[in-house]
Amino acid sequence: MNEQTFEEKKILQLIHDVKVKQVCGSFDITTKTLQLLKDIISNGKWEHAEELMKILRIYGHIMKDALPQETVVANLVRRILKIIREEFDLLEVKVHHLIDDSQATLSLHKLVTQTSECDVLIDYTKPRSGLKEAILDHLQEIENELEISWESICAQAEQHVHSTEVILTLGHSKNAEHFLKKAIEKRQSLTIIIAECAPTCRGHNLAASLASKNAEIIVIPDSAIFAMMSRVNKVIIGTHSVLANGGLRAACGAYTVGLAAKHYSVPVIVLAPMYKLAPIHLCSYEQDAFNSLGNAEGILPYDCLAARSAKIYSPMFDYVPPELVTLFISNTGGHAPSYVYRLLTELYHPDDYEI
């Protein structure tokens, strides 16, 4: 049996920490994964870009299979693979002096139409001096972007929330919490309606966090979402991930909120940092991989008579189709669901959609 390398041990430790909830939340998982991949790139033994991409694909595949619900891990690996390609191409251009640095970036047409065929002539097996330093510098920029992502989202609160408005949210999203705190700070007489998101009832945590602020906070059961929606000016929710078609993988209950909002023509605003954009689609036969089941004790106690003859499923996530979403607010600005494909093209290379 082969002895595990230091990198493999660190990857397995990260997987273990995520599974036992020592590291939880998309932001923390992304930050830990980025630090791990930076260590692999800086300390790993690789000679050229192709070898480095192969190493990252192997480790990315291990983490993706071990943590199928955490799409941010695979998203980060895809983004780093795109960075490696870009930095190699820039060094290649500078070496051969084909074009000046001002023309080194890809044009809009190339970004939209790029395929694996147009990269056949690029030989990533050529060693390039300065490649490691260029990649690490770019990853430092990504790390800085991650650290200020929620601040960039919160800075847009004043543009989308106005005084005396009634806002409905669901559960407890960290991005939604920071966004609403900023909105309450900038606007007067806001009313925040929070659906409790049973059975975990995480909405109560958000209500407690916002209670000391200068706004009216109302917690409602999930069954009252439709009844309250007629009073609401806009819906603001977080999401676990954004799919390639602009749909959401969000907390269970988000689909109910979306349908009610559509019935009353209430705009639905989704807070989603760029690292949550995933180039994957939901198929009907993939529900088992798409969703995960939580503890059903809060729905039906184990020791009750009905539990003996019943099967209880407590799904953690809902799929929300893009037609129910009005606007995405990311750290780069506001985008319509139909614009997600363009953002994916900027973030990831088509060859890396499947790790």
XYZ file of C-alpha atoms in Angstrom:
355
model
C 0.000 0.000 0.000
C 1.416 3.374 -1.058
C 2.085 5.885 1.679
C -0.025 9.024 1.456
C 1.737 12.214 0.422
C 1.612 15.353 2.566
C -0.816 16.992 0.121
C -3.159 13.994 0.176
C -3.181 14.033 3.984
C -4.140 17.709 4.007
C -6.903 17.099 1.458
C -8.317 14.201 3.487
C -8.154 16.359 6.621
C -10.116 19.119 4.889
C -12.718 16.611 3.674
C -13.013 15.253 7.236
C -13.391 18.761 8.708
C -16.181 19.610 6.256
C -18.044 16.357 6.890
C -17.947 16.737 10.682
C -18.943 20.433 10.373
C -15.704 21.817 11.795
C -15.559 23.812 8.566
C -19.017 24.835 7.412
C -20.447 27.469 5.127
C -19.515 28.128 1.510
C -17.176 31.004 2.357
C -15.112 29.070 4.917
C -14.911 25.993 2.690
C -13.781 28.108 -0.273
C -11.167 29.919 1.817
C -9.726 26.684 3.242
C -9.683 25.053 -0.201
C -7.921 28.046 -1.747
C -5.229 27.979 0.935
C -4.739 24.241 0.399
C -4.428 24.604 -3.386
C -1.999 27.511 -2.984
C 0.216 25.269 -0.840
C 0.041 22.496 -3.448
C 1.043 24.905 -6.237
C 3.861 26.583 -4.298
C 5.342 23.429 -2.726
C 4.437 20.793 -5.309
C 6.952 19.214 -7.663
C 5.801 20.106 -11.164
C 7.744 21.163 -14.217
C 5.172 22.696 -16.553
C 1.553 23.888 -16.744
C 0.158 20.605 -18.094
C 1.584 18.657 -15.166
C 0.217 21.174 -12.654
C -3.260 21.064 -14.234
C -3.189 17.262 -14.089
C -2.294 17.355 -10.367
C -5.090 19.832 -9.612
C -7.605 17.775 -11.604
C -6.707 14.654 -9.599
C -7.040 16.420 -6.246
C -10.131 18.293 -7.431
C -11.754 15.032 -8.485
C -11.051 13.522 -5.048
C -12.663 16.484 -3.255
C -15.578 16.648 -5.691
C -16.412 12.962 -5.181
C -15.993 13.173 -1.398
C -18.046 16.399 -1.091
C -20.648 16.242 -3.880
C -22.897 18.775 -2.152
C -20.177 21.436 -1.858
C -19.980 22.769 -5.402
C -17.702 25.656 -4.356
C -14.754 23.230 -4.096
C -14.996 22.168 -7.752
C -15.734 25.779 -8.772
C -12.477 26.956 -7.233
C -10.460 24.187 -8.930
C -12.010 25.120 -12.291
C -11.188 28.776 -11.751
C -7.561 28.024 -10.887
C -7.242 25.851 -14.012
C -8.475 28.818 -16.064
C -5.901 31.061 -14.335
C -3.081 28.619 -15.171
C -4.076 28.663 -18.837
C -4.273 32.461 -18.923
C -0.925 33.014 -17.203
C 0.780 30.459 -19.476
C -0.708 32.145 -22.550
C 0.513 35.566 -21.397
C 4.031 34.253 -20.813
C 3.935 32.528 -24.202
C 2.929 35.783 -25.848
C 5.687 37.745 -24.111
C 8.316 35.158 -25.059
C 7.429 35.103 -28.747
C 6.483 38.802 -28.961
C 3.463 37.938 -31.052
C 1.406 40.837 -29.753
C 1.984 43.575 -27.235
C 0.709 43.350 -23.669
C -2.262 45.603 -24.362
C -3.627 43.001 -26.800
C -2.804 40.009 -24.620
C -6.252 39.698 -23.078
C -8.885 37.684 -24.894
C -11.465 39.617 -26.911
C -15.187 39.308 -26.216
C -15.641 37.259 -29.378
C -12.915 34.776 -28.343
C -14.336 34.461 -24.836
C -17.800 33.627 -26.164
C -16.703 31.347 -28.989
C -13.690 29.644 -27.399
C -13.710 25.853 -27.640
C -11.231 23.115 -27.048
C -10.367 23.207 -30.770
C -8.874 26.708 -30.609
C -6.426 25.598 -27.908
C -5.006 22.619 -29.802
C -1.924 24.591 -30.902
C -1.026 25.609 -27.339
C 1.541 23.260 -25.850
C 1.210 23.428 -22.065
C 4.084 20.967 -21.583
C 6.664 23.688 -22.267
C 8.438 24.863 -19.076
C 8.020 28.595 -18.516
C 10.063 30.552 -16.005
C 7.976 32.823 -13.796
C 4.802 30.747 -14.215
C 4.592 29.735 -10.539
C 5.056 33.323 -9.344
C 2.453 34.625 -11.804
C -0.098 32.000 -10.722
C 0.486 32.673 -7.008
C 0.116 36.430 -7.564
C -3.195 35.814 -9.335
C -4.364 33.528 -6.511
C -3.561 36.277 -4.010
C -5.927 38.521 -5.954
C -8.585 35.807 -5.753
C -8.040 35.588 -1.983
C -8.430 39.347 -1.627
C -11.584 39.195 -3.740
C -13.004 36.503 -1.435
C -12.285 38.549 1.691
C -14.202 41.582 0.443
C -16.932 39.710 -1.475
C -19.621 40.221 1.175
C -18.611 43.879 1.572
C -19.024 44.391 -2.172
C -22.486 42.829 -2.039
C -23.523 44.885 1.002
C -22.389 48.095 -0.703
C -25.231 47.600 -3.199
C -27.935 47.438 -0.497
C -28.665 51.155 -0.744
C -29.421 50.826 -4.471
C -31.976 48.040 -4.067
C -33.665 48.720 -0.719
C -35.671 51.880 0.012
C -37.233 53.336 3.149
C -40.525 51.912 4.522
C -40.276 48.811 2.344
C -41.419 45.375 3.466
C -38.797 42.699 2.725
C -39.215 38.942 3.018
C -36.320 36.544 3.482
C -35.920 32.849 4.248
C -33.824 31.030 6.836
C -30.410 32.350 7.822
C -27.940 33.220 5.068
C -24.756 35.040 6.107
C -24.850 37.125 2.928
C -28.497 38.031 3.536
C -27.711 38.922 7.156
C -24.898 41.337 6.208
C -26.974 42.781 3.341
C -30.037 43.423 5.535
C -27.925 44.948 8.310
C -26.477 47.377 5.776
C -29.961 48.154 4.412
C -31.312 48.820 7.924
C -28.361 51.100 8.600
C -28.976 53.143 5.442
C -32.787 53.120 5.284
C -35.508 54.013 7.785
C -38.680 52.181 8.874
C -37.966 48.864 7.195
C -40.042 45.787 7.943
C -38.211 42.454 7.653
C -40.387 39.328 7.448
C -38.389 36.148 8.068
C -39.738 32.696 7.198
C -38.405 30.371 9.895
C -37.332 27.618 7.447
C -38.563 24.593 9.431
C -37.566 22.093 10.726
C -34.174 23.655 11.484
C -35.856 27.033 12.124
C -32.685 28.940 11.306
C -34.801 32.002 10.616
C -34.938 32.591 14.380
C -31.142 33.030 14.401
C -31.398 35.727 11.734
C -34.203 37.437 13.650
C -32.083 37.489 16.815
C -29.166 38.968 14.855
C -31.315 41.760 13.394
C -33.433 42.399 16.516
C -31.215 45.145 17.939
C -31.355 47.100 14.691
C -33.741 49.938 13.875
C -36.310 47.859 11.983
C -39.440 45.841 12.626
C -38.637 42.115 12.575
C -41.425 39.553 12.075
C -40.866 35.768 12.124
C -43.504 33.671 10.383
C -43.981 29.927 9.860
C -43.326 28.620 6.362
C -47.048 27.948 5.911
C -47.746 31.710 6.075
C -45.397 32.666 3.201
C -48.137 32.875 0.575
C -50.489 34.799 2.868
C -47.838 37.400 3.712
C -46.474 37.801 0.193
C -49.182 40.277 -0.853
C -47.723 42.813 1.640
C -44.122 42.346 0.514
C -42.242 44.793 -1.728
C -39.318 42.471 -2.545
C -37.804 39.120 -1.610
C -34.107 38.929 -0.697
C -32.578 35.482 -0.171
C -29.193 33.773 -0.215
C -28.392 30.571 -2.081
C -26.104 27.584 -1.762
C -25.102 27.644 -5.438
C -26.146 29.057 -8.810
C -26.494 26.575 -11.661
C -25.484 27.080 -15.292
C -29.016 27.939 -16.457
C -29.479 30.605 -13.768
C -31.437 28.311 -11.445
C -30.740 27.989 -7.735
C -29.837 25.279 -5.296
C -31.179 27.061 -2.239
C -32.530 26.262 1.214
C -35.675 24.146 1.323
C -38.628 26.523 1.109
C -37.034 28.810 -1.483
C -39.186 27.299 -4.250
C -42.325 28.088 -2.242
C -41.110 31.663 -1.809
C -40.363 31.948 -5.532
C -43.792 30.682 -6.600
C -45.600 32.988 -4.167
C -43.508 35.954 -5.316
C -44.283 35.212 -8.962
C -48.017 35.022 -8.187
C -47.953 38.502 -6.646
C -45.335 39.894 -9.090
C -42.856 40.533 -6.290
C -39.194 40.788 -7.418
C -36.859 38.077 -6.089
C -33.279 39.220 -5.442
C -30.662 36.516 -4.855
C -27.349 37.277 -3.129
C -24.657 35.099 -4.713
C -20.893 35.761 -4.662
C -19.087 34.719 -7.832
C -17.532 31.631 -6.241
C -21.024 30.090 -5.998
C -21.527 30.003 -9.779
C -21.293 26.393 -10.954
C -21.230 25.209 -14.609
C -23.577 22.305 -13.857
C -27.192 21.574 -14.745
C -29.920 19.832 -12.784
C -31.507 16.769 -14.371
C -34.569 15.059 -12.924
C -32.672 11.802 -12.412
C -29.957 13.594 -10.415
C -32.117 14.514 -7.413
C -30.206 12.152 -5.118
C -26.918 13.852 -5.985
C -28.495 17.316 -6.019
C -30.119 17.093 -2.606
C -29.277 15.805 0.850
C -31.552 14.698 3.659
C -31.597 16.171 7.131
C -32.815 14.923 10.497
C -36.547 14.128 10.384
C -36.957 14.186 14.183
C -38.219 17.773 14.018
C -41.008 16.750 11.640
C -42.158 13.537 13.296
C -40.671 12.334 16.618
C -39.107 8.885 16.432
C -41.009 7.582 19.456
C -44.494 8.465 18.195
C -46.894 5.807 16.935
C -47.057 7.162 13.365
C -43.275 6.901 12.938
C -43.450 3.111 13.065
C -45.244 2.883 9.723
C -44.053 6.049 7.996
C -41.054 7.073 5.917
C -40.121 10.713 6.466
C -37.842 12.650 4.121
C -36.470 16.039 5.139
C -34.678 17.525 2.099
C -32.154 20.277 2.757
C -32.372 22.058 -0.612
C -34.859 23.248 -3.217
C -34.304 23.764 -6.921
C -35.554 27.195 -7.975
C -35.856 27.614 -11.768
C -34.394 30.803 -13.316
C -37.816 32.162 -14.340
C -38.598 32.736 -10.644
C -35.464 34.850 -10.095
C -35.467 38.566 -10.946
C -31.888 39.590 -10.185
C -28.597 38.182 -8.916
C -26.430 40.473 -6.807
C -22.805 39.355 -6.781
C -19.600 41.041 -5.692
C -19.212 42.316 -9.286
C -22.688 43.870 -9.552
C -26.254 42.944 -10.480
C -26.998 40.399 -13.203
C -30.102 38.867 -14.748
C -30.385 35.040 -14.697
C -29.935 35.002 -18.490
C -26.456 36.539 -18.039
C -25.106 33.662 -15.959
C -23.726 31.862 -19.043
C -21.530 34.891 -19.777
C -20.208 34.982 -16.209
C -19.389 31.270 -16.414
C -17.396 31.881 -19.592
C -15.362 34.549 -17.819
C -14.691 32.353 -14.770
C -14.079 28.897 -16.237
C -12.633 27.326 -19.372
C -15.028 25.013 -21.288
C -12.537 22.124 -21.073
C -12.666 22.313 -17.282
C -16.446 22.031 -16.818
C -15.894 18.311 -16.203
C -12.979 17.854 -13.823
